[in-house]
PDB file of C-alpha atoms in Angstrom:
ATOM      1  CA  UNK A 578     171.093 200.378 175.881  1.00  0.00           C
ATOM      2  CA  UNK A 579     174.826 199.193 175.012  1.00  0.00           C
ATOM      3  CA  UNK A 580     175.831 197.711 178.444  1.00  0.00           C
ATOM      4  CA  UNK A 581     175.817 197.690 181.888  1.00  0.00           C
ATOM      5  CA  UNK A 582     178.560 199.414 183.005  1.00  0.00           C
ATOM      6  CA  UNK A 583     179.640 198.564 187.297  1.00  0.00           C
ATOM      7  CA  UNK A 584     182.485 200.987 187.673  1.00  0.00           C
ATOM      8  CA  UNK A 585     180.001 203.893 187.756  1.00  0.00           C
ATOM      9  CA  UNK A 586     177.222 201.771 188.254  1.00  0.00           C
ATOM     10  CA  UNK A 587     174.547 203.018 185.725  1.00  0.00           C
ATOM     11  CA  UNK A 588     173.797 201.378 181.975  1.00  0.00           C
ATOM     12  CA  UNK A 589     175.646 203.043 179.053  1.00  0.00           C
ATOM     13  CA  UNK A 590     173.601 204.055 176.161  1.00  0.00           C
ATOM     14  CA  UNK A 591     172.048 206.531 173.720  1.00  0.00           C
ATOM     15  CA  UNK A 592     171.206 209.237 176.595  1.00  0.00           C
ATOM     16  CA  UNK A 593     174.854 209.211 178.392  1.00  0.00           C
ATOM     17  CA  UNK A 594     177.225 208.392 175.652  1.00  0.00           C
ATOM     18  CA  UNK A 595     178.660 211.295 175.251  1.00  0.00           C
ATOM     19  CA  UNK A 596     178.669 211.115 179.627  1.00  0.00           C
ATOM     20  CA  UNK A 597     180.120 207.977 179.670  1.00  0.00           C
ATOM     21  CA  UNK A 598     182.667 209.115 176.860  1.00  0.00           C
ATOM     22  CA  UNK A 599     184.378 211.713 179.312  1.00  0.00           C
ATOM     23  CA  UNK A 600     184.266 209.443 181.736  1.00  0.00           C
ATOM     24  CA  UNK A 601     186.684 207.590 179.607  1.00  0.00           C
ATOM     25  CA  UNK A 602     188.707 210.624 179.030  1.00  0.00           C
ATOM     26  CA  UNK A 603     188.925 211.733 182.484  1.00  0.00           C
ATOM     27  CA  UNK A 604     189.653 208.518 184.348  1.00  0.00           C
ATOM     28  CA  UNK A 605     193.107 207.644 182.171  1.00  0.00           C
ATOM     29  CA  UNK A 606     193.809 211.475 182.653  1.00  0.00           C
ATOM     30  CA  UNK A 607     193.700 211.598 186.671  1.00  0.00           C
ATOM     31  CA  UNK A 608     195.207 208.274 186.394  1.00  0.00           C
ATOM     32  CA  UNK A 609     198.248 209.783 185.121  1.00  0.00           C
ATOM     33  CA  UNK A 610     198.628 212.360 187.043  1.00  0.00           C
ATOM     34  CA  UNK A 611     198.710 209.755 190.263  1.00  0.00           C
ATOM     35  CA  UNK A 612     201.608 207.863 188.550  1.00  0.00           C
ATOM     36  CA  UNK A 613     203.897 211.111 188.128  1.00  0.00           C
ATOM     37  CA  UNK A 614     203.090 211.386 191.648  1.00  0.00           C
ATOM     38  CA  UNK A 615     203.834 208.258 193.026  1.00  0.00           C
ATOM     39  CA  UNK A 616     206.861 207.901 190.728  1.00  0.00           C
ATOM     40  CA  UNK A 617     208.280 211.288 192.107  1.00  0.00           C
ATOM     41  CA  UNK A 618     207.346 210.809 195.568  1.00  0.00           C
ATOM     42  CA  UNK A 619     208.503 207.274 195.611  1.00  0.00           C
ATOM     43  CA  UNK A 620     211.898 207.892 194.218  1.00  0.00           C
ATOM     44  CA  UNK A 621     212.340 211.039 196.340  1.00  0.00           C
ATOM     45  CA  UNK A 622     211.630 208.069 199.227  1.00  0.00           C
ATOM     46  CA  UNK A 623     214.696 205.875 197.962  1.00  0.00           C
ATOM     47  CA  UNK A 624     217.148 208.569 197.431  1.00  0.00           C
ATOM     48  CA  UNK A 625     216.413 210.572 201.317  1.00  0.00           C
ATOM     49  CA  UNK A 626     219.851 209.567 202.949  1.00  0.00           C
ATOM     50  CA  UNK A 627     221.109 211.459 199.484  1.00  0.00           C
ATOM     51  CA  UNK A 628     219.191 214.151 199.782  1.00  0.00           C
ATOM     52  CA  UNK A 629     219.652 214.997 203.521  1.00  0.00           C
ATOM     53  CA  UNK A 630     223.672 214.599 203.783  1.00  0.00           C
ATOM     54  CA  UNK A 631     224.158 216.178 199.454  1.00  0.00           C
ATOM     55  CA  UNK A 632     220.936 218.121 199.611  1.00  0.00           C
ATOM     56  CA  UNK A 633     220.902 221.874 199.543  1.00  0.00           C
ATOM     57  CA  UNK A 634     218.304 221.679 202.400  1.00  0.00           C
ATOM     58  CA  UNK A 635     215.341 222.605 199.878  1.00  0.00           C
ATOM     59  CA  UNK A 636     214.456 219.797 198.599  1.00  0.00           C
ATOM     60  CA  UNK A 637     211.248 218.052 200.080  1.00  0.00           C
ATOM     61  CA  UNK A 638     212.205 215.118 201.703  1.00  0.00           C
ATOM     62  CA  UNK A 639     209.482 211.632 201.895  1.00  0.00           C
ATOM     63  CA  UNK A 640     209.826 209.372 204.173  1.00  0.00           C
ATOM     64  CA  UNK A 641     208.228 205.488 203.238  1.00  0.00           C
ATOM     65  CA  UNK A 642     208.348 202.566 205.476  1.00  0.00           C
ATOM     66  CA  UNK A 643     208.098 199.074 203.974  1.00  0.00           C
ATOM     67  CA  UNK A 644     204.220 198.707 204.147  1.00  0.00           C
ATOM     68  CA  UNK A 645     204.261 202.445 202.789  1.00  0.00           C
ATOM     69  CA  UNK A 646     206.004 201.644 199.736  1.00  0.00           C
ATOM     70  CA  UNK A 647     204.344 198.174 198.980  1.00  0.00           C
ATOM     71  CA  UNK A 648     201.250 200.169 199.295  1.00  0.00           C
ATOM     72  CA  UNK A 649     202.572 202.851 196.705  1.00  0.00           C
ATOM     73  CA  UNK A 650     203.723 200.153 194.144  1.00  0.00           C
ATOM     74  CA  UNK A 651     200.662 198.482 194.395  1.00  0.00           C
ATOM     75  CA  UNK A 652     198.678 202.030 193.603  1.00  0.00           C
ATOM     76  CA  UNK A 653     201.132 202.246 190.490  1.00  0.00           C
ATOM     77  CA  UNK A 654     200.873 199.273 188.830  1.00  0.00           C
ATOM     78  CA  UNK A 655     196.723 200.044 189.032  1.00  0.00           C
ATOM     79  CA  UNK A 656     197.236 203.241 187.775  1.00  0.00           C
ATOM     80  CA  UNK A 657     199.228 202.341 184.692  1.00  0.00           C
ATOM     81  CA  UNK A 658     196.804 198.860 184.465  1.00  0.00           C
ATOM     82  CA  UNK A 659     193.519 202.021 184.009  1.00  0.00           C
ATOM     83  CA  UNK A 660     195.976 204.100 181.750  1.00  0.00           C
ATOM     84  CA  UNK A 661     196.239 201.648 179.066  1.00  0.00           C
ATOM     85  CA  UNK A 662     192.739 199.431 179.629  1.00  0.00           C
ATOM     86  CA  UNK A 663     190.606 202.345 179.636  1.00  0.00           C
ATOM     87  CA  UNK A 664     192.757 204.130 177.171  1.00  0.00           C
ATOM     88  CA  UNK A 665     192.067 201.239 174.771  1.00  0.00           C
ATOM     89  CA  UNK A 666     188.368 201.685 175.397  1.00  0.00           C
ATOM     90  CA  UNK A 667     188.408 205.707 175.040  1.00  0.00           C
ATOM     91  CA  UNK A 668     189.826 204.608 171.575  1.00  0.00           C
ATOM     92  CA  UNK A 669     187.558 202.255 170.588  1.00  0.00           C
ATOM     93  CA  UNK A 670     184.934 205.003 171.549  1.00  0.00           C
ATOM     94  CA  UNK A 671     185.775 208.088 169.660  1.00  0.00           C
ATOM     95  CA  UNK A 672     186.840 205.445 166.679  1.00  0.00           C
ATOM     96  CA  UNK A 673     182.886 204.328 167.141  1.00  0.00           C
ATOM     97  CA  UNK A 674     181.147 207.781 167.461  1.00  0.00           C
ATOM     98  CA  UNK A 675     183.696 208.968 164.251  1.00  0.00           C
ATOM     99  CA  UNK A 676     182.106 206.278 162.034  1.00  0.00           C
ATOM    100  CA  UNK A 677     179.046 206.446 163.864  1.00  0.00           C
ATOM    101  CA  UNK A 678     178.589 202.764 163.988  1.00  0.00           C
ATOM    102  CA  UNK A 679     178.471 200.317 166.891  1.00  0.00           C
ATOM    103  CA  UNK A 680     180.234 196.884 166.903  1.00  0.00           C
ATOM    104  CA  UNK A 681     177.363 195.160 165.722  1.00  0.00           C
ATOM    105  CA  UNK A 682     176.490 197.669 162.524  1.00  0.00           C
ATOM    106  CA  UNK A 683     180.360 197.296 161.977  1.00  0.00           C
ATOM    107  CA  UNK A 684     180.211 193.818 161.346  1.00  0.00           C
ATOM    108  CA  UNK A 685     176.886 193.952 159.074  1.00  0.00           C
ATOM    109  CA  UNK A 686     178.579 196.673 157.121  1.00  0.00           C
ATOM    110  CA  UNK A 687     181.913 194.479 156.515  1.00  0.00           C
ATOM    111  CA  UNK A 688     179.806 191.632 155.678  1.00  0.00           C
ATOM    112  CA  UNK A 689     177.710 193.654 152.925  1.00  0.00           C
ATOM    113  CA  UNK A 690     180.888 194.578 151.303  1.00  0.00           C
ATOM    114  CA  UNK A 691     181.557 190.734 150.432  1.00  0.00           C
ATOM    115  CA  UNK A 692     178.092 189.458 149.629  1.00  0.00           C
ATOM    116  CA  UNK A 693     176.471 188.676 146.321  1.00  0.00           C
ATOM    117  CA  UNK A 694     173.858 191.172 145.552  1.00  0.00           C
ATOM    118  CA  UNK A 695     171.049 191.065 143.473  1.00  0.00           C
ATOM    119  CA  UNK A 696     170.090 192.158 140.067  1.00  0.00           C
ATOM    120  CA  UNK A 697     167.575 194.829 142.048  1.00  0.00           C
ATOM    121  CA  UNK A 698     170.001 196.074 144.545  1.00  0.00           C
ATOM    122  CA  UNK A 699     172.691 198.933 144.153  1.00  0.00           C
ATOM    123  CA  UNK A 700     176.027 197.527 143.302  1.00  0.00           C
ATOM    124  CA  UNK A 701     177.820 198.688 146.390  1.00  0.00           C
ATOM    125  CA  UNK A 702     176.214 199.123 150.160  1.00  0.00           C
ATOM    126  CA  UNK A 703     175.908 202.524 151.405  1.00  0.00           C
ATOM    127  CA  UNK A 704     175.959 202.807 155.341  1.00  0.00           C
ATOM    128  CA  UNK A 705     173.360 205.135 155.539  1.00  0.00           C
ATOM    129  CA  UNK A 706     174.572 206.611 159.032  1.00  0.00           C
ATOM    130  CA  UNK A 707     177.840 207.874 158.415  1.00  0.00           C
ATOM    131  CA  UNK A 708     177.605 211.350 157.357  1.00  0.00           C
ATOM    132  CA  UNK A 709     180.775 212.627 157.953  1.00  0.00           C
ATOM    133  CA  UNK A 710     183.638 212.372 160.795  1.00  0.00           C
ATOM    134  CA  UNK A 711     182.373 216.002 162.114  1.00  0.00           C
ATOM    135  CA  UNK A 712     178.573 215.756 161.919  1.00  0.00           C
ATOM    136  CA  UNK A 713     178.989 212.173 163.642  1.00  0.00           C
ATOM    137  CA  UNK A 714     180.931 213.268 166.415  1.00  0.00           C
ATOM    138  CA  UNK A 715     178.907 216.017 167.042  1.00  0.00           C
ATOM    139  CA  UNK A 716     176.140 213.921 167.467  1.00  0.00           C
ATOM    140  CA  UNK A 717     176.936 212.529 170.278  1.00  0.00           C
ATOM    141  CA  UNK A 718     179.103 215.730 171.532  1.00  0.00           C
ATOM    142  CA  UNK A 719     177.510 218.576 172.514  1.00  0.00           C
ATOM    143  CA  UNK A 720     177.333 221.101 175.264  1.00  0.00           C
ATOM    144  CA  UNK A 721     174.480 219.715 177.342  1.00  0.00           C
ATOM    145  CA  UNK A 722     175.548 216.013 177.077  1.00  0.00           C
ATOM    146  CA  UNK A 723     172.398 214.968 175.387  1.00  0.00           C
ATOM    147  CA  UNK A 724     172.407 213.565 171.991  1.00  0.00           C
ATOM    148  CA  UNK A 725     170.509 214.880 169.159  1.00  0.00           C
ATOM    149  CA  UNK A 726     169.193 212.383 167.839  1.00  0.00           C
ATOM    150  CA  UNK A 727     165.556 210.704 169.793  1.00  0.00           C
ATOM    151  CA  UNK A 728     167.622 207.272 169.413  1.00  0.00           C
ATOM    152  CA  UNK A 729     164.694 206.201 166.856  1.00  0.00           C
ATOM    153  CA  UNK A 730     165.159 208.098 164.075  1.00  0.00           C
ATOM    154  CA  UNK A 731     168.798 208.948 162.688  1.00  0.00           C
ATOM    155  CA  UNK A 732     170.071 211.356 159.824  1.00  0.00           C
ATOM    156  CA  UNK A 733     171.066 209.506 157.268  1.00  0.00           C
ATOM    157  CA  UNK A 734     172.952 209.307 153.668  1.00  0.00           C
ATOM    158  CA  UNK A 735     171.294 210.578 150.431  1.00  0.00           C
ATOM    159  CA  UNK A 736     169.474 207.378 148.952  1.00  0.00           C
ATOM    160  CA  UNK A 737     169.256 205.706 152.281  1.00  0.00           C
ATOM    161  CA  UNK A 738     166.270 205.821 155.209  1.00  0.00           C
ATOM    162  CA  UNK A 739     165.706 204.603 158.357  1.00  0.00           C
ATOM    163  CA  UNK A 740     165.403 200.890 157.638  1.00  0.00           C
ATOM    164  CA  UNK A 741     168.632 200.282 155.069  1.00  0.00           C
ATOM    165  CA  UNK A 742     170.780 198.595 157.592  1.00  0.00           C
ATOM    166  CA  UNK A 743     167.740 196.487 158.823  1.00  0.00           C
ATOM    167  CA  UNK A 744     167.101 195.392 155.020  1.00  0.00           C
ATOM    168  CA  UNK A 745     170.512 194.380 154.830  1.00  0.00           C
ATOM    169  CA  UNK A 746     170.701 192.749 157.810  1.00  0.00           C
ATOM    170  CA  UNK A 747     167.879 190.379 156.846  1.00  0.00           C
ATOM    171  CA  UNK A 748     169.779 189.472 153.334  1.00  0.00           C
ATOM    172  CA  UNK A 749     172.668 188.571 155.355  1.00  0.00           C
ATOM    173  CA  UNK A 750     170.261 186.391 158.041  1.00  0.00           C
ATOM    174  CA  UNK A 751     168.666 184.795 154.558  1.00  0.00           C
ATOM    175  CA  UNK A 752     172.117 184.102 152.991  1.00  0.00           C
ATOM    176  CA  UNK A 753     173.128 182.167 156.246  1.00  0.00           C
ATOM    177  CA  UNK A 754     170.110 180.527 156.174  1.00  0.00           C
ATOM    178  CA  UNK A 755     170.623 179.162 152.806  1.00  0.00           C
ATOM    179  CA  UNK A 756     174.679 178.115 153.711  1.00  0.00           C
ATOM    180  CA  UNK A 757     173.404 176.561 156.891  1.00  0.00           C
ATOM    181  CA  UNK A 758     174.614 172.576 156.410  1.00  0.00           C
ATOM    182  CA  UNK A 759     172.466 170.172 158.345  1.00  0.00           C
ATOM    183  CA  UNK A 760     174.096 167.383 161.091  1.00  0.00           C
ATOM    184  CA  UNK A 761     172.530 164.538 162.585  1.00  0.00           C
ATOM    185  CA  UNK A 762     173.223 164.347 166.379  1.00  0.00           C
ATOM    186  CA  UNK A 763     174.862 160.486 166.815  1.00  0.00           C
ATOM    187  CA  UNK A 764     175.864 161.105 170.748  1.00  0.00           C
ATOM    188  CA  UNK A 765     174.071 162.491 173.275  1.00  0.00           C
ATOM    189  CA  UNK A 766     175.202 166.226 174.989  1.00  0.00           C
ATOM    190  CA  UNK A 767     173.637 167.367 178.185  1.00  0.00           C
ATOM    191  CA  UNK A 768     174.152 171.051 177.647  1.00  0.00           C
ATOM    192  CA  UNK A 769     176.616 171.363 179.852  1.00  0.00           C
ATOM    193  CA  UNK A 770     179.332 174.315 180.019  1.00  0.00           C
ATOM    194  CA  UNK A 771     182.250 172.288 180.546  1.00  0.00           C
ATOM    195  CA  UNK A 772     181.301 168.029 179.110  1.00  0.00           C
ATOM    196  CA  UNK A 773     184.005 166.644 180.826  1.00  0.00           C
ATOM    197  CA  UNK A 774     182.768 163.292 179.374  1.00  0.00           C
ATOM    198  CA  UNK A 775     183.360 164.836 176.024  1.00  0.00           C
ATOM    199  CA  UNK A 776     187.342 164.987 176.116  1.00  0.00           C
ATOM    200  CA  UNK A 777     189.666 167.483 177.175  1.00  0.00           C
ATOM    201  CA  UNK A 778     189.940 169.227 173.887  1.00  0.00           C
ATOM    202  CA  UNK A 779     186.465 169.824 174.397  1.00  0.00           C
ATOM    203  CA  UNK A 780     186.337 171.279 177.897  1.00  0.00           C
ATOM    204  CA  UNK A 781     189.849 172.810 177.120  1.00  0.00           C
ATOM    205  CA  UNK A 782     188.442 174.520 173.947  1.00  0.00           C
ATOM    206  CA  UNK A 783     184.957 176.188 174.649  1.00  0.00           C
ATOM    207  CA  UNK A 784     183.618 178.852 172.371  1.00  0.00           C
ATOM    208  CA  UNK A 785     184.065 182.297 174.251  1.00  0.00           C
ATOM    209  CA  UNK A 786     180.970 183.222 174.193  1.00  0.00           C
ATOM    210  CA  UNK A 787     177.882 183.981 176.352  1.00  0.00           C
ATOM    211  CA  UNK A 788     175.665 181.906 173.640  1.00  0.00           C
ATOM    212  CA  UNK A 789     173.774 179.210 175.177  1.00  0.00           C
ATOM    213  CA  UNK A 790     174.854 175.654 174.855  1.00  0.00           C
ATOM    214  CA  UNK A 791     171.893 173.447 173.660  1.00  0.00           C
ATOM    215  CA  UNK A 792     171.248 169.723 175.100  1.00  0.00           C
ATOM    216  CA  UNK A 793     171.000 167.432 172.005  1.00  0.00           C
ATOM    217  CA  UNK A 794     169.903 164.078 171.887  1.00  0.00           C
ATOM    218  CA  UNK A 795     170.701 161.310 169.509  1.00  0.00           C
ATOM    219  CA  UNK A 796     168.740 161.499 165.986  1.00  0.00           C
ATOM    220  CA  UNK A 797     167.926 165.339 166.649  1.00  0.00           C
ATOM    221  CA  UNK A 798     168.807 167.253 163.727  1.00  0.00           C
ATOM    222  CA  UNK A 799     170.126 170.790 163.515  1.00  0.00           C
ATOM    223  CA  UNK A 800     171.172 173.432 160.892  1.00  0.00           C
ATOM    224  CA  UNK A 801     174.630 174.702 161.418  1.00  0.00           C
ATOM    225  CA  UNK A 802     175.797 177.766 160.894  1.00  0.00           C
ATOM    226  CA  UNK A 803     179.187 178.029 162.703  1.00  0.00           C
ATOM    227  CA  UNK A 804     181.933 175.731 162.893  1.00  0.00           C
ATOM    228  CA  UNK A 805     185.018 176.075 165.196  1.00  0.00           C
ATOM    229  CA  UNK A 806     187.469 172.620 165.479  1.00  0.00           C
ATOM    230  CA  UNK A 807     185.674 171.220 168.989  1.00  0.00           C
ATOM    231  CA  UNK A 808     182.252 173.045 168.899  1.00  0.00           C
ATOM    232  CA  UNK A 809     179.288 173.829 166.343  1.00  0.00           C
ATOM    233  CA  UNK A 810     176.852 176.106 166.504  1.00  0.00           C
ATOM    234  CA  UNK A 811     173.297 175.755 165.078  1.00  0.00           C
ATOM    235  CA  UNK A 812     169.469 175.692 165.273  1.00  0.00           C
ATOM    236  CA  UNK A 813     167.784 172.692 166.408  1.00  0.00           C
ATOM    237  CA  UNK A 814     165.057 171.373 163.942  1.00  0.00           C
ATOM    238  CA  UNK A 815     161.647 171.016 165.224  1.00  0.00           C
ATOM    239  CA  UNK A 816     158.447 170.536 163.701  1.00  0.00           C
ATOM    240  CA  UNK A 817     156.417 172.292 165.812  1.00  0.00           C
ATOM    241  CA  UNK A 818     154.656 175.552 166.006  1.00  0.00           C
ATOM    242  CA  UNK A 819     154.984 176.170 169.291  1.00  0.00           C
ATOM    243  CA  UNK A 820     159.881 176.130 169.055  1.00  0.00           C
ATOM    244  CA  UNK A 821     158.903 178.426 165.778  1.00  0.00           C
ATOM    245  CA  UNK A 822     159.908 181.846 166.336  1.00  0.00           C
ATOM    246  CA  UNK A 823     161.188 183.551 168.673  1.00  0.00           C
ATOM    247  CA  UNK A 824     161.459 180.313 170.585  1.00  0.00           C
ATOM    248  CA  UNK A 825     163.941 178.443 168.564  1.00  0.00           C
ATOM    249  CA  UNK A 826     166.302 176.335 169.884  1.00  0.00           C
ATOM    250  CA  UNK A 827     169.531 177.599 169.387  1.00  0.00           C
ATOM    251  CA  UNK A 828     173.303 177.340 170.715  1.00  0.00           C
ATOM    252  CA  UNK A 829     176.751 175.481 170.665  1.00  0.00           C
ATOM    253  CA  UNK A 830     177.127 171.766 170.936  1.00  0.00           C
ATOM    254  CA  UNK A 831     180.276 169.856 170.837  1.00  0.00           C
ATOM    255  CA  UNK A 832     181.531 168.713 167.178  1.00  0.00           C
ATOM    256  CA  UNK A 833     182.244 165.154 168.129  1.00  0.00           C
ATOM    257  CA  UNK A 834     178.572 164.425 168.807  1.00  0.00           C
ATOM    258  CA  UNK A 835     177.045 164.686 165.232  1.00  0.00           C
ATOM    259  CA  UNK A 836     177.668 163.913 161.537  1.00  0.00           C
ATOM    260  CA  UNK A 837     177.575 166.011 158.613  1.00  0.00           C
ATOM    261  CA  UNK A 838     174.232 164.615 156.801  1.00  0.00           C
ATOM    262  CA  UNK A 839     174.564 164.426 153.109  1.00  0.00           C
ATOM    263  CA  UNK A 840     172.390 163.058 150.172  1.00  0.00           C
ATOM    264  CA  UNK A 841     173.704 160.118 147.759  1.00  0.00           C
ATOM    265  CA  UNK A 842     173.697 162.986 145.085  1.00  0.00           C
ATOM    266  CA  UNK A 843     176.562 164.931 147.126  1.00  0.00           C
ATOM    267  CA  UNK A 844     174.223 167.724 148.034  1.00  0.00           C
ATOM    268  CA  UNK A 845     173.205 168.749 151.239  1.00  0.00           C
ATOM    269  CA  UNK A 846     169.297 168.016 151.808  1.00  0.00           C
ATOM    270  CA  UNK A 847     167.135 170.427 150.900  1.00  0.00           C
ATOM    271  CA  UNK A 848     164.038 169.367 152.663  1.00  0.00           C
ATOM    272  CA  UNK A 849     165.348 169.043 156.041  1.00  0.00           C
ATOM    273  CA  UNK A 850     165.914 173.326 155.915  1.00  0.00           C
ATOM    274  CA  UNK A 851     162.624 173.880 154.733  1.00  0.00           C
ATOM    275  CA  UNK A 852     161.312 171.839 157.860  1.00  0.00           C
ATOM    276  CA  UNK A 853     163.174 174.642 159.851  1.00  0.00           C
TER     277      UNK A 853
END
């Protein structure tokens, strides 16, 4: 499943891509149609005294009150608004299905590009889905709307299979990993979405984001992994078994509550990572 979709009401995924696709195609279409209406009829509305004393007679004539036109303004400006926000979409779309990548495979594939690889791996990363602009449209295209892939298993690239993105992915989760730089909470943080007691930068500057925030208390440690100027984002360290996992603490907490914790030697502490 990509998302949940609530203009038609139904979750967009591997089944009704291609469905939800001409959805995308359609709406900004009949949505354009409306405006040459409305534009036509409403300016046929301001210029009727014109029409009925210059007219030849022929011309249809459209009468609009005040409420009438407010009403036909208002239908315009939400016609255009679907015209260019769905248009947008329909574009990021077809650019998705022509690469056959979603956002997420986009952003491990840019990463690979820039990170160090080993003395066993292949100098340069092959995305191992795209196999060619035509053959990727088409399979999500077709006559009968359904896919052709099962959604589990994928053609891919000569010298690729099934699990070369996932392999790659876990590289770039172990490189992170090893960059992480470990902080020392020093003030206490609630968790809450907006810390008012935290300054107005903070509350003014919240990471956009639908990432948890994670309640920290003073002496915790975490691993960071993301900085932005207000916030930090990281992986509380914990030593035990049961917060291993799947069940690790993880989120954004404000910047101003911790300190960067480094050894007399300049170098960040190895030992506290291993404990995570």
């Amino acid at each position: 499943m990509d998302h949940h979709c609530p203009w038609i009401n139904i979750c967009c995924g591997h089944l009704n891509h291609a469905k939800f696709t001409y959805f995308l195609f359609f709406a900004p279409i009949g949505c354009m149609h409306a405006t040459f209406i409305l534009i036509a009829s409403t300016y046929r509305a301001l210029y009727r005294p014109y029409y009925m004393y210059y007219g030849t007679g022929h011309e249809p004539l459209v009468e609009l009150g005040l409420y009438g036109f407010l009403i036909c303004m208002f239908a315009l400006g939400l016609a255009i608004g679907v015209i260019i926000a769905v248009g947008m979409l329909l574009c990021i779309q077809v650019r998705s299905m022509i690469r056959n990548e979603t956002g997420i495979e986009s952003w491990i594939k840019d990463k690979a590009f820039y990170r160090a690889r080993g003395p066993e791996e292949p100098e340069e990363f092959i995305y191992p889905y795209n196999v060619g602009r035509w053959k990727n449209l088409r399979q999500v295209i077709t006559w009968s709307g359904i896919p052709v892939s099962d959604g589990v298993n994928w053609e891919v690239r000569d010298g690729c299979d099934q699990y070369t993105l996932t392999v790659e992915q876990i590289k770039q989760k172990e490189d992170k990993k090893d960059r992480s730089i470990a902080y020392e909470i020093r003030e206490a943080y609630s968790g809450s979405l907006l810390p008012v007691t935290k300054g107005c930068k903070v509350c003014c500057c919240v990471p956009f984001s639908d990432e948890p925030r994670i309640p920290t208390e003073i002496g915790d440690k975490v691993l960071v992994t993301r900085w932005k100027r207000h916030w930090l984002y990281g992986e509380k360290v914990t030593t035990s078994d049961k917060l291993k996992g799947k069940n690790r603490i993880r989120g954004w907490f404000p910047r101003r509550c911790a300190v960067e914790v480094i050894c007399d030697n300049g170098m960040f502490p190895h030992d506290t990572k291993k404990d995570a």
